[in-house]
Each structure stands twice: as C-alpha cells, then as structure tokens.
C-alpha cells in the first residue's frame, strides 16, 4: 500500500463511532434480578468480547469505506511498438486554404472544399488513433509555438488537442524555427524512453538564422530525435523533391528548410503532399517507419477500495446478526 | 417494515438490514443520472497587462496571470468528475482554442500541464482588444460541438484604448452561449512590466511608449490641429474606459467588464487573491448556467453504506438511561478514591 488515500478524508472524524459497542448495553437480553447472581462464564465473556470486537470492526470498516479509500493513480509500465511523437502543427492562415491541384489553377470552382488544415487534422486523428503505444505532444505554432498538450497516450486528450484547431481562422505569421526549438525542448526534460520523433506539419518552409540553425542542430542531436516534415504543398509553392529535376535553390524557403534539416545529422525525412491522398500515404509511411520498441509508463486510473471495506463490514455485521438470531430471547422459551 | 419509533424495529432487524445494505454497497451498484456539470472553454488573457503584479502569494508579488492560473488549478481539482474543461488564450483581437473540452478527472494531468504552459510568451501580437476577443470566443463556442460555455479571464485593459461611442459590435445573439467574465487585477493602477521575446524582464512600459488615445480620437495623419476622426463628447464616469494619459498603467477595468457582461448576458466575477478567490471561482464554475447535463455515473455504494452506518450506530447507541441510573447508585465525587 504505497499511496493509499481518501477522497473524503474528513469523514474519518466518524471513526470514534466504532467505540459505541463498548459503551452501549444490550437492551434485548433476558432480564435478571441481579447480574452478580449469574455464574461467571468465561466462554460467554469471550463471546461477548468477540461480538463487541466484530461490531467495532464493522463500524470502523464502514466509516473507512465511506471516506472513499483509493490507491493510485499508479503508473504501469507498458512495452509496445511506438514512439514519442511531438507534433508541430502549423496554424498559419494559409493552412485554412483548400488543397488545389495543378490543373485547377485559375479555376476556383474546382478547388476541393476541405482546407489543408482540416485534411491534415483528420489524417492526424487517424494516425494517432491507430498508434496506442505512442506518446503524443501537440504544439501549434504561428508567430510563437504554443503547447496544447504535453506527452500523453490518452486518446481523448490527443483528439481534443487536434480538434481544437477546427475552430477559428489561422494566425498571421509563421516561425518554424521557434516551433522546432519548442519540439526539441519538449524532449529535453524527459528520460529517454525510446524512439523520439518531431513531426512537423506545415505548408511552408523558412530560412532560419544561423543562430537558430546552430541551436537546433545541437538540440536535435542532444535529444536524439528523428524529424519528419509533412510538407503540405500548395499551388505555386516550390517542390522539395529532388526527382523533379529542377534546380533547387536555397533562396526558396521550403528548400532551405529541407536542406537544413538534412544537414542536422539526425534521421530526417520529408514527405511532400499535394493532395489528401498523398498526405494519407505520407502518414502511412511514418506509421510504418516508427515501429520501435518503446517502454512507456501509462497512468492507471486510481482504484477505488471502498468495496473491500464494505465487504469486511458486511461480513462482520452478518455474523452479528446471526449471533442475535441464535441468542435466547428470554429464559422462558428455549 | 416498522420504523424504530414504533418499537418493533429490533436491533436484530437493524443488523440484518445493515448487512443487506453493506453487501449491496460492496458490490458497487451505480446509476446513471443526467447531472449538471461544467462544460466550457476557459480563455486566459495573455496580453502584457496580465503581467502586472497586483496579487500576492506567499507574501511575494504575483502577476494577474499567475494568480488566475493558481485559482484555475484549484478549480480544476474542485470540479466534480464529469466536468469538461478546455483551454484557450487571448491576445490581439482573437481567441485561440488550445485544447477542446476534456473530462477533468480522467485528464487532470493533461489539463494541468497545458494550463502550466500558458504564459505571456504565447502572446503572438501586442494588441489587446478584449471586447473582440470575447466576441470571438463566443462565436467559436457557437460552432463547436455541444456549444461549450466560455469563461474569459481578463483585466479589461484594452490596448489600444477604445472609444466608448465607437465600440466593437457583437453580431451574434447575446445569451445563446453562457459565459462568465473573470476580472483579474487590483483597482489601483500599476505599472506594466515589459519583457523581451525570451521572457527576460526589461523594466516597465513608459507613458510615451504606449498608445494613450483611442484611434477615433487621434485623427488621421492629415488632420489639422485637434481635429478628430469623429466627433465625440468627453464621456465621464459612466464606465472606466480609457484613462487618457495613463494607459501605461493598468488596473482592473471592472465597470467596463461589467458593461460587457451585461450586454452579452454573461456573468461577472472578480477574482480575489489567495484561497478565497480560488474558492469563489470554483463555486462560480460550478453554477448551473455554465453547466450541461451529462449522463454521469453515480455510485450508490456511499448512500447504502451511510444507511448501514446509521443502522449500526442506532443498534449500538449508548444506554444513556442506564448510565444515569448507575450515576445515582454510586455517586462519584472528586476525591473519592476508587478501589
């Protein structure tokens, strides 16, 4: 019993009630003219004492049960396939725009209704729901990173953090540098449990200051995090795919970010998605890549122990009731 | 069954009934009742005036934001299971929801750690248009599932100052979203601390560093002399709007917040410091206006065990009469030596 606590400890003030049996006198016993006339009977004395003890235990157990004893919440160690994933979610206004494919440039009517942000959120919901052993943290960022959720494996909490972004327009500016730094900082104070992943979900890149680049390179190596960049590409934005055969210029922010992340020395992959399908495939890829053994501690909900105490009390009171059934009502009848 | 008053309720029957109650209690039956539980998003103003230290904790100055967070931590603990709390932050002119409402007992740790990470550094812009922020929050609540209520924690310090005659207009219907405005801060104007983006302190804002007048009264760049953009008479005393020339100082603009609350059909509560403030905030959050009826599992174990306890106490009640009788038979007086 390491952490045995009460939800209503003040009810324990009723504990002195347990002494009542030693105070009270039986009213339903056969009457005698003078008790001293009765022969001394050790067995009777012992039984009387035992019954009083039973009553005391029953009262005490009932009071303790009423005070709501519980154990925990305890932490249980789980071993599974998963990772610690810090999601950095772009909350800039451009994420509110719908996906557009190349053929629909200039043809607004053809753009699909769902915004990039909404599609990304839905896929993230599916991704997180399918990975019960992951610990997720959620940061949303625009000009500043904001921690919406610290690492947790609670599916409801993760869903609440993702769906919170369903309402309201995006914010104006984007600072990917501070967002990545926040992702690094999220791991900094944690013990190393297993695979660490920073999952950047954004529709744009950034050229980072040499200062920031230096700090990030250091930080990423220190916390040993892998980086995945889910680049949601909009129409007219640059591609970061080398296979495109185009000259990738570092003057393009997306290419600059891609090159920088490649240079950090930690495992890194970029997924470029132009439409919901590609985004879905990228998420499946990450799901496949992140199958490492992870030892996580989950918080087991607290265990209510009142039932056991009531059971003890029930046993005692049952015996007392039985004793009274067996007892002589008077000297007249047997 | 006979009641104890008729005398037919024997200790034996009481014990048998108590046994039955306790067996049931041990088994742990529950009923699901539609109980009113808080369901809302608590929005914290993270603008710079919230850094004013006019609260105190452990005899040290405490900022408005820290005081509000401490009180909210308490409230989080005090809310009964089944309550659902979400977090949001306000700066500029809008509210951003960080975490959608979550059940408090199962997610106490998650809710607490997100609350911990809310600080002034989240502020993404310098402006603080509170009325618009509240409108924004109400509109967002209106489109969210289950329409959560809104709790808006702020000091009412609009920056830039607003003109009482040209205030932002709420286009929704007041009263569709229930809410509570929690006013933080003291009534004495205090200097506003200044921080750099990394959170280092840079002294206080000075009078010439902040916009002292509302935009309407300032006129355009091309205005001549004292010409204003709109004609307004000086409003005096009706509410604590701008304090011309004193906008670098900040106090709780309570009357302004009350006006807003009244117009939007929200409740208003001033956050007092320390435990008393935390308690009244918890009570205000528990009020039914902010709550929604949610099917909540209620354990019958407690009530059953309480009945059993009452029966046991009755069965083993002290025999007062007998004690009195004994008392007269062998009087005990001070000085009487007992064998």
XYZ file of C-alpha atoms in Angstrom:
673
model
C 0.000 0.000 0.000
C 2.247 2.730 -1.162
C -0.154 5.524 -1.913
C -3.314 4.863 -0.008
C -5.506 7.930 0.048
C -9.052 9.043 0.801
C -11.294 11.083 -1.422
C -13.271 12.348 1.581
C -10.829 12.114 4.478
C -12.957 14.409 6.639
C -15.472 11.576 7.011
C -12.871 9.793 9.114
C -13.951 12.006 12.010
C -16.780 9.478 12.333
C -14.279 6.787 13.317
C -14.954 7.177 17.069
C -18.382 5.682 16.309
C -16.522 2.386 16.273
C -16.250 2.655 20.069
C -20.027 2.707 20.501
C -20.353 -1.045 21.139
C -18.142 -0.686 24.238
C -20.431 1.976 25.568
C -23.812 0.534 24.861
C -25.726 -2.044 26.779
C -27.762 -4.715 25.253
C -31.423 -3.927 25.669
C -32.766 -7.095 24.194
C -31.189 -9.510 26.659
C -33.176 -11.539 29.114
C -33.553 -9.649 32.354
C -32.030 -10.742 35.570
C -32.751 -9.552 39.009
C -29.107 -9.140 39.732
C -26.288 -9.761 37.316
C -23.947 -10.727 40.109
C -26.105 -13.766 40.727
C -25.177 -15.241 37.414
C -22.280 -17.659 37.450
C -19.145 -16.447 35.832
C -18.776 -17.977 32.426
C -15.521 -17.487 30.576
C -16.947 -18.690 27.293
C -19.778 -16.156 27.474
C -17.346 -13.419 28.338
C -15.176 -14.341 25.395
C -18.148 -14.450 23.053
C -19.357 -11.088 24.340
C -15.931 -9.597 23.780
C -15.767 -11.119 20.330
C -19.149 -9.703 19.369
C -18.127 -6.263 20.540
C -14.933 -6.524 18.525
C -16.906 -7.561 15.466
C -19.196 -4.565 15.912
C -16.208 -2.255 16.266
C -14.598 -3.627 13.124
C -17.905 -3.321 11.248
C -18.387 0.319 12.247
C -14.776 1.245 11.544
C -14.767 -0.509 8.162
C -17.989 1.216 7.150
C -16.613 4.628 8.078
C -13.330 3.949 6.273
C -15.233 2.790 3.211
C -17.390 5.906 3.271
C -14.281 8.104 3.340
C -13.535 6.759 -0.139
C -10.181 4.980 0.097
C -8.343 4.574 -3.153
C -4.961 3.567 -4.388
C -3.130 5.397 -7.097
C -3.254 6.681 -9.714
C -0.428 4.256 -10.230
C 1.908 4.173 -13.149
C 2.157 0.992 -15.094
C 4.950 0.223 -17.479
C 3.874 -0.717 -20.947
C 6.081 -2.164 -23.592
C 4.852 -1.739 -27.116
C 5.730 -0.663 -30.576
C 5.658 3.049 -30.857
C 7.406 6.321 -30.324
C 7.245 9.601 -28.532
C 5.946 11.999 -31.104
C 5.893 15.762 -30.780
C 3.532 17.145 -33.386
C 4.255 20.688 -34.526
C 1.132 21.863 -36.250
C 1.144 24.934 -38.445
C -1.683 27.254 -37.502
C -0.909 29.928 -40.067
C -3.703 31.295 -42.181
C -2.549 29.585 -45.361
C -3.465 26.252 -43.773
C -7.101 27.353 -43.984
C -6.933 27.320 -47.772
C -8.090 24.286 -49.686
C -5.777 21.888 -51.463
C -5.539 22.691 -55.096
C -4.071 20.571 -57.797
C -2.200 21.945 -60.714
C -4.999 21.521 -63.186
C -7.255 23.820 -61.271
C -5.076 26.877 -61.226
C -7.210 29.798 -62.095
C -10.337 27.764 -61.687
C -11.511 28.431 -58.165
C -14.695 26.435 -58.570
C -12.710 23.230 -58.880
C -10.865 23.518 -55.609
C -11.942 20.944 -53.101
C -13.822 22.267 -50.114
C -11.668 20.923 -47.317
C -8.818 23.088 -46.193
C -5.293 21.755 -45.931
C -5.505 22.129 -42.200
C -8.716 20.125 -41.938
C -7.417 17.275 -44.064
C -4.180 17.225 -42.096
C -6.106 17.144 -38.810
C -8.311 14.296 -39.943
C -5.318 12.251 -41.009
C -3.531 13.033 -37.768
C -6.606 11.843 -35.878
C -6.499 8.545 -37.770
C -2.749 8.252 -37.333
C -2.849 8.876 -33.587
C -5.839 6.613 -33.054
C -4.036 3.749 -34.784
C -0.984 4.005 -32.543
C -2.000 3.237 -28.970
C 1.550 2.915 -27.685
C 2.703 6.320 -28.806
C 3.019 9.256 -26.520
C 1.914 12.389 -28.299
C 2.577 16.001 -27.525
C 0.951 18.721 -29.555
C 2.291 22.156 -30.343
C 0.537 24.617 -32.550
C 2.574 27.411 -33.960
C 2.286 30.638 -35.797
C 4.477 33.518 -34.714
C 5.049 31.576 -31.478
C 4.813 27.925 -30.577
C 2.099 27.025 -28.082
C 1.978 23.765 -26.231
C -1.568 22.482 -26.454
C -0.769 19.122 -24.888
C 2.159 17.578 -23.072
C 3.151 13.996 -23.828
C 0.275 11.679 -23.157
C -1.131 8.461 -24.510
C -4.711 9.354 -23.660
C -6.624 9.108 -26.943
C -9.301 11.565 -25.782
C -6.723 14.184 -24.864
C -4.934 13.805 -28.194
C -8.216 14.121 -30.017
C -9.101 17.240 -28.019
C -5.771 18.836 -28.915
C -6.180 18.093 -32.612
C -9.846 19.048 -32.906
C -9.297 22.302 -31.006
C -7.803 23.564 -34.256
C -11.063 23.020 -36.100
C -12.437 26.330 -34.943
C -11.298 29.779 -35.842
C -9.119 31.114 -38.573
C -5.411 30.623 -38.650
C -2.983 33.180 -37.325
C -0.946 35.530 -39.408
C 2.698 34.721 -39.168
C 4.777 31.586 -39.068
C 8.007 30.958 -37.256
C 9.157 27.414 -37.885
C 12.468 27.953 -36.117
C 10.982 28.586 -32.679
C 8.466 25.806 -33.287
C 11.249 23.286 -33.904
C 13.054 24.575 -30.851
C 9.920 24.023 -28.794
C 9.794 20.470 -30.144
C 13.377 19.888 -29.013
C 12.669 21.447 -25.619
C 9.718 19.102 -25.159
C 12.138 16.158 -25.054
C 14.837 17.930 -23.120
C 13.476 17.309 -19.639
C 12.259 13.775 -20.277
C 14.021 10.487 -19.703
C 14.830 8.666 -22.906
C 12.133 6.022 -23.344
C 12.549 5.046 -26.957
C 12.193 6.488 -30.397
C 11.686 10.238 -30.413
C 10.022 11.898 -33.314
C 9.373 15.504 -34.207
C 6.568 15.624 -36.739
C 6.383 18.987 -38.419
C 3.141 19.594 -40.283
C 3.291 22.776 -42.319
C 2.594 24.193 -45.713
C 5.666 26.297 -45.928
C 9.306 26.424 -45.068
C 11.607 29.058 -43.700
C 15.158 30.225 -43.973
C 16.461 30.048 -40.439
C 19.018 32.310 -38.822
C 22.478 30.804 -38.430
C 21.941 31.158 -34.691
C 18.735 29.172 -34.704
C 20.231 26.590 -37.061
C 23.129 26.094 -34.715
C 20.926 25.716 -31.666
C 18.603 23.316 -33.490
C 21.404 21.111 -34.788
C 22.796 20.873 -31.282
C 19.417 20.295 -29.709
C 18.237 17.662 -32.153
C 21.417 15.666 -31.689
C 21.289 16.028 -27.941
C 17.734 14.733 -27.591
C 18.290 12.177 -30.398
C 15.064 12.990 -32.182
C 14.113 11.982 -35.689
C 12.453 14.640 -37.788
C 9.631 14.148 -40.253
C 8.401 17.062 -42.219
C 4.970 16.706 -43.674
C 5.126 19.417 -46.269
C 1.659 20.224 -47.494
C 2.386 21.811 -50.782
C 0.123 24.448 -52.194
C -0.246 25.524 -55.744
C 2.588 27.725 -56.780
C 4.780 26.629 -53.903
C 8.133 25.099 -54.547
C 8.690 21.382 -54.553
C 11.406 19.903 -52.400
C 11.554 16.706 -54.402
C 14.955 16.234 -55.905
C 13.447 13.968 -58.506
C 11.672 16.897 -60.058
C 14.897 17.520 -61.881
C 14.691 21.202 -61.207
C 17.470 23.241 -59.814
C 16.571 23.576 -56.127
C 17.628 26.956 -54.963
C 18.226 27.715 -51.312
C 16.546 31.025 -51.918
C 13.255 29.154 -51.722
C 12.289 28.905 -48.054
C 10.988 25.333 -48.361
C 14.174 24.127 -49.993
C 16.240 25.988 -47.416
C 14.415 24.274 -44.552
C 14.695 20.900 -46.270
C 18.439 21.298 -46.801
C 18.934 22.455 -43.257
C 17.049 19.526 -41.765
C 19.081 17.154 -43.946
C 22.241 18.685 -42.579
C 21.443 18.292 -38.885
C 22.825 14.777 -38.673
C 19.691 13.268 -37.180
C 17.498 10.930 -39.236
C 15.205 13.069 -41.312
C 12.624 12.533 -43.996
C 10.372 14.915 -45.823
C 7.011 13.967 -47.211
C 5.607 16.244 -49.793
C 1.879 16.080 -50.216
C -0.097 17.919 -52.814
C -3.458 16.377 -52.139
C -5.243 14.488 -49.371
C -4.310 11.104 -50.877
C -0.615 11.864 -50.857
C -0.898 13.186 -47.352
C -2.551 9.944 -46.319
C 0.253 7.912 -47.899
C 2.860 10.023 -46.123
C 1.195 9.362 -42.801
C 1.105 5.623 -43.550
C 4.812 5.759 -44.330
C 5.570 7.367 -40.998
C 3.406 4.771 -39.308
C 5.490 2.031 -40.943
C 8.809 3.669 -40.114
C 8.073 4.204 -36.462
C 7.815 0.657 -35.210
C 10.329 0.537 -32.441
C 10.039 -0.925 -29.041
C 9.144 1.726 -26.577
C 8.780 1.463 -22.861
C 6.214 3.934 -21.710
C 4.588 4.491 -18.425
C 0.870 4.882 -18.559
C -1.113 6.174 -15.668
C -3.549 3.554 -14.493
C -6.668 5.196 -13.106
C -6.990 5.125 -9.368
C -8.525 2.040 -7.841
C -11.443 2.563 -5.512
C -11.111 0.347 -2.489
C -14.343 1.230 -0.679
C -15.961 -2.008 -1.841
C -13.461 -4.132 0.079
C -14.099 -2.246 3.276
C -17.847 -2.541 2.837
C -17.372 -6.259 2.257
C -15.446 -6.571 5.533
C -18.171 -4.633 7.308
C -20.859 -6.769 5.680
C -19.142 -9.915 6.914
C -18.912 -8.624 10.479
C -22.466 -7.322 10.591
C -23.709 -10.560 9.063
C -22.041 -12.521 11.863
C -23.519 -10.162 14.465
C -26.980 -10.597 13.003
C -26.500 -14.333 13.022
C -25.404 -14.241 16.639
C -28.565 -12.417 17.597
C -30.728 -14.897 15.759
C -29.117 -17.703 17.742
C -29.388 -15.925 21.011
C -32.046 -16.676 23.612
C -34.847 -14.195 23.641
C -35.761 -14.894 27.240
C -35.488 -17.576 29.868
C -38.992 -18.751 29.119
C -38.559 -20.241 25.701
C -35.682 -22.296 24.517
C -41.139 -2.834 7.938
C -41.776 -0.971 11.138
C -39.973 2.197 11.964
C -37.825 2.473 15.063
C -40.450 4.775 16.572
C -42.979 2.015 16.892
C -40.571 -0.045 18.877
C -40.858 -3.018 16.573
C -37.600 -2.205 14.882
C -35.355 -4.513 16.793
C -31.581 -4.430 16.724
C -31.688 -7.815 15.071
C -33.676 -6.449 12.154
C -31.438 -3.394 12.012
C -28.398 -5.646 11.763
C -29.931 -7.742 9.026
C -30.865 -4.643 7.060
C -27.378 -3.206 7.589
C -25.876 -6.440 6.283
C -28.000 -6.199 3.157
C -27.004 -2.572 2.630
C -23.319 -3.325 3.063
C -23.395 -6.321 0.742
C -25.005 -4.119 -1.899
C -22.513 -1.313 -1.236
C -19.603 -3.737 -1.566
C -20.978 -4.931 -4.862
C -20.903 -1.293 -6.011
C -24.071 -0.546 -7.938
C -24.166 2.663 -9.979
C -26.948 4.642 -11.556
C -26.520 6.981 -14.467
C -28.133 10.326 -13.836
C -28.208 13.435 -16.008
C -26.250 15.737 -13.720
C -25.298 19.335 -14.384
C -21.542 19.515 -14.889
C -19.355 22.390 -16.029
C -18.700 22.212 -19.741
C -16.709 25.065 -21.130
C -13.593 26.618 -22.503
C -11.598 28.781 -20.156
C -9.840 31.548 -22.053
C -6.914 33.325 -20.457
C -5.881 36.792 -21.458
C -2.110 36.544 -22.032
C -1.526 40.156 -23.012
C 1.094 42.248 -21.250
C -1.166 43.925 -18.728
C -1.791 40.466 -17.265
C 1.830 40.513 -16.077
C 1.046 43.315 -13.633
C 1.843 42.063 -10.193
C -1.062 43.178 -8.073
C -1.745 39.850 -6.405
C 0.450 38.218 -3.857
C 1.253 34.646 -2.975
C 3.388 33.642 -0.020
C 3.989 37.335 0.616
C 5.565 37.778 -2.785
C 4.050 39.727 -5.645
C 2.148 37.557 -8.090
C 1.069 38.520 -11.573
C -2.569 38.547 -12.610
C -1.956 35.644 -14.963
C -0.225 33.567 -12.296
C -2.971 34.311 -9.794
C -5.595 33.252 -12.321
C -3.674 30.080 -13.146
C -3.304 29.177 -9.479
C -7.027 29.684 -8.914
C -7.839 27.633 -12.012
C -5.631 24.781 -10.803
C -7.658 24.754 -7.606
C -10.913 24.910 -9.521
C -9.787 22.042 -11.738
C -9.396 19.943 -8.633
C -12.662 21.101 -7.114
C -14.843 20.421 -10.145
C -16.734 17.153 -9.791
C -15.926 14.283 -12.135
C -17.826 14.553 -15.382
C -16.984 18.250 -15.770
C -15.313 19.125 -19.051
C -12.717 21.867 -19.328
C -10.956 23.212 -22.389
C -8.296 25.924 -22.591
C -7.907 28.920 -24.825
C -5.721 32.001 -24.952
C -6.498 35.553 -25.943
C -4.277 38.216 -27.463
C -4.536 40.703 -30.264
C -8.252 40.607 -31.045
C -8.926 36.903 -31.057
C -9.189 33.799 -29.014
C -7.345 30.627 -29.876
C -8.599 27.324 -28.515
C -5.642 25.205 -27.408
C -7.484 22.206 -26.080
C -11.096 21.217 -26.669
C -13.094 20.342 -23.524
C -11.863 17.216 -21.736
C -13.267 15.349 -18.768
C -11.455 16.686 -15.717
C -10.968 13.593 -13.559
C -9.574 11.345 -16.283
C -7.414 14.104 -17.759
C -6.379 16.036 -14.713
C -2.684 15.739 -15.545
C -3.091 16.769 -19.188
C -5.321 19.739 -18.357
C -2.974 20.833 -15.597
C 0.145 20.703 -17.745
C -1.455 22.649 -20.574
C -2.576 25.278 -18.068
C 1.001 25.408 -16.755
C 2.359 26.144 -20.192
C 0.056 29.108 -20.755
C 2.085 32.258 -20.187
C 2.708 35.681 -21.595
C 5.166 34.313 -24.109
C 2.281 32.729 -26.018
C 1.121 36.190 -26.932
C 1.606 36.480 -30.665
C 0.865 40.179 -31.005
C 0.950 43.328 -28.917
C -2.643 44.422 -29.146
C -5.310 43.613 -26.614
C -8.800 44.195 -27.965
C -10.718 42.461 -25.265
C -14.274 43.002 -26.453
C -13.401 41.496 -29.811
C -11.639 38.632 -28.065
C -14.772 37.818 -26.083
C -16.928 38.034 -29.222
C -14.515 35.719 -30.958
C -14.648 33.200 -28.142
C -18.460 33.257 -28.093
C -18.632 32.785 -31.854
C -16.221 29.866 -31.676
C -18.199 28.230 -28.901
C -21.284 28.561 -31.073
C -19.787 26.369 -33.804
C -18.150 23.837 -31.513
C -19.788 20.519 -30.695
C -22.057 20.720 -27.622
C -21.663 24.501 -27.535
C -19.348 24.875 -24.561
C -19.744 27.873 -22.299
C -16.999 30.499 -22.224
C -15.053 31.642 -19.208
C -12.967 34.674 -20.076
C -10.234 35.664 -17.647
C -9.041 39.219 -18.238
C -8.288 42.559 -16.614
C -10.315 44.556 -19.131
C -7.343 46.613 -20.263
C -7.986 47.395 -23.926
C -4.936 48.342 -25.951
C -5.182 50.480 -27.953
C -7.830 52.282 -25.897
C -11.347 52.173 -27.264
C -13.722 54.997 -27.777
C -16.884 54.468 -25.722
C -19.000 55.769 -28.590
C -17.405 53.578 -31.189
C -17.109 50.237 -29.589
C -16.911 46.971 -31.475
C -20.283 45.468 -32.124
C -21.269 41.876 -31.399
C -23.160 40.436 -34.333
C -24.318 37.282 -32.567
C -27.283 36.897 -30.290
C -26.339 37.542 -26.662
C -27.361 34.739 -24.370
C -27.023 31.820 -26.768
C -23.662 30.994 -25.232
C -23.475 31.095 -21.472
C -20.372 32.592 -20.036
C -18.508 34.164 -17.199
C -16.083 37.064 -17.278
C -13.493 36.782 -14.546
C -11.985 40.159 -13.760
C -8.400 39.983 -12.555
C -6.251 42.690 -11.070
C -6.484 45.356 -8.450
C -8.319 48.666 -8.674
C -5.119 50.650 -8.135
C -3.323 51.400 -11.434
C 0.064 49.689 -11.533
C 2.950 49.862 -13.994
C 3.002 47.149 -16.655
C 6.185 45.066 -16.804
C 7.913 44.785 -20.128
C 9.520 41.573 -21.352
C 11.627 40.643 -24.314
C 10.558 37.700 -26.506
C 12.676 35.302 -24.460
C 10.803 36.287 -21.326
C 13.509 38.465 -19.773
C 12.304 41.474 -17.889
C 13.006 44.934 -19.307
C 11.545 47.265 -16.709
C 8.143 48.865 -17.157
C 6.234 50.448 -20.005
C 6.520 54.235 -20.001
C 3.832 56.754 -20.814
C 5.394 57.692 -24.148
C 5.704 54.078 -25.277
C 2.043 53.171 -25.451
C -0.899 54.495 -27.396
C -2.705 56.772 -24.997
C -5.724 57.688 -27.064
C -8.255 55.654 -28.948
C -7.892 55.531 -32.689
C -11.045 57.514 -33.354
C -9.963 60.472 -31.270
C -6.489 60.558 -32.758
C -7.447 61.823 -36.145
C -5.745 60.971 -39.398
C -2.186 61.735 -40.302
C -3.514 64.626 -42.338
C -5.749 66.039 -39.601
C -5.195 69.605 -38.607
C -4.590 70.559 -35.027
C -7.013 68.961 -32.623
C -9.281 67.680 -35.361
C -10.557 64.210 -34.631
C -11.625 61.415 -36.880
C -15.075 61.520 -35.335
C -16.757 63.972 -33.066
C -17.196 62.676 -29.544
C -18.018 64.430 -26.383
C -15.931 63.536 -23.392
C -17.699 60.722 -21.625
C -17.154 60.928 -17.967
C -17.698 58.460 -15.255
C -20.109 56.032 -16.888
C -17.571 53.258 -17.129
C -13.843 53.095 -16.748
C -12.907 53.315 -20.369
C -9.600 54.792 -21.324
C -7.748 56.799 -18.718
C -6.369 59.380 -21.094
C -2.677 59.752 -20.448
C -2.485 56.860 -18.054
C -2.652 53.895 -20.407
C 0.820 52.690 -19.469
C -0.607 51.911 -16.057
C -3.106 49.127 -15.600
C -5.889 48.418 -13.155
C -8.837 46.094 -13.310
C -11.382 47.850 -15.542
C -14.208 46.347 -13.628
C -17.031 48.613 -14.711
C -16.089 48.117 -18.334
C -16.138 44.343 -17.933
C -19.471 44.564 -16.159
C -20.900 46.560 -19.031
C -19.622 43.934 -21.464
C -21.008 41.123 -19.325
C -24.381 42.796 -19.145
C -24.549 43.404 -22.885
C -23.512 39.847 -23.728
C -25.650 38.302 -20.971
C -22.646 36.811 -19.229
C -21.909 36.600 -15.532
C -19.170 38.594 -13.926
C -16.878 37.631 -11.078
C -13.916 39.470 -9.643
C -11.032 37.165 -8.848
C -9.844 37.804 -5.336
C -6.371 36.723 -4.316
C -5.419 33.585 -2.467
C -7.633 30.718 -1.415
C -10.790 32.774 -1.093
C -10.528 33.772 -4.751
C -9.900 30.202 -5.832
C -12.916 29.002 -3.877
C -15.299 31.587 -5.264
C -14.033 30.816 -8.768
C -14.676 27.103 -8.224
C -18.159 27.923 -6.986
C -18.844 30.182 -9.966
C -17.705 27.465 -12.370
C -19.995 25.000 -10.674
C -23.034 27.187 -11.286
C -25.657 25.628 -13.474
C -25.598 28.376 -16.115
C -22.179 27.189 -17.293
C -23.063 23.542 -16.968
C -24.581 20.990 -19.224
C -26.494 17.924 -18.208
C -24.340 14.945 -18.897
C -25.113 11.333 -18.093
C -22.946 10.818 -15.048
C -22.414 7.546 -13.272
C -23.261 7.934 -9.624
C -22.212 5.255 -7.192
C -24.893 4.044 -4.793
C -22.251 2.488 -2.558
C -21.883 5.631 -0.446
C -25.572 6.197 0.337
C -26.105 2.486 1.063
C -23.136 2.376 3.404
C -24.346 5.572 5.079
C -27.680 3.885 5.796
C -25.821 0.867 7.160
C -23.723 3.124 9.363
C -26.821 4.834 10.732
C -28.402 1.441 11.478
C -25.257 0.227 13.225
C -24.955 3.405 15.254
C -28.586 3.035 16.287
C -28.094 -0.595 17.245
C -25.084 0.202 19.373
C -26.332 3.513 20.713
C -25.130 4.186 24.230
C -27.561 3.409 27.008
C -27.909 6.863 28.489
C -30.647 5.960 30.904
C -28.704 3.126 32.373
C -25.700 5.379 32.758
C -27.733 7.900 34.666
C -29.101 5.203 36.892
C -25.641 3.990 37.642
C -24.630 7.519 38.353
C -27.123 7.892 41.208
C -26.385 4.485 42.634
C -22.700 5.134 43.135
C -22.057 8.833 43.092
C -18.615 9.741 42.019
C -17.355 12.909 43.551
C -13.937 14.469 43.414
C -11.680 12.998 45.996
C -13.463 9.679 46.184
C -10.792 7.077 45.929
C -11.601 4.191 43.673
C -10.564 0.758 44.712
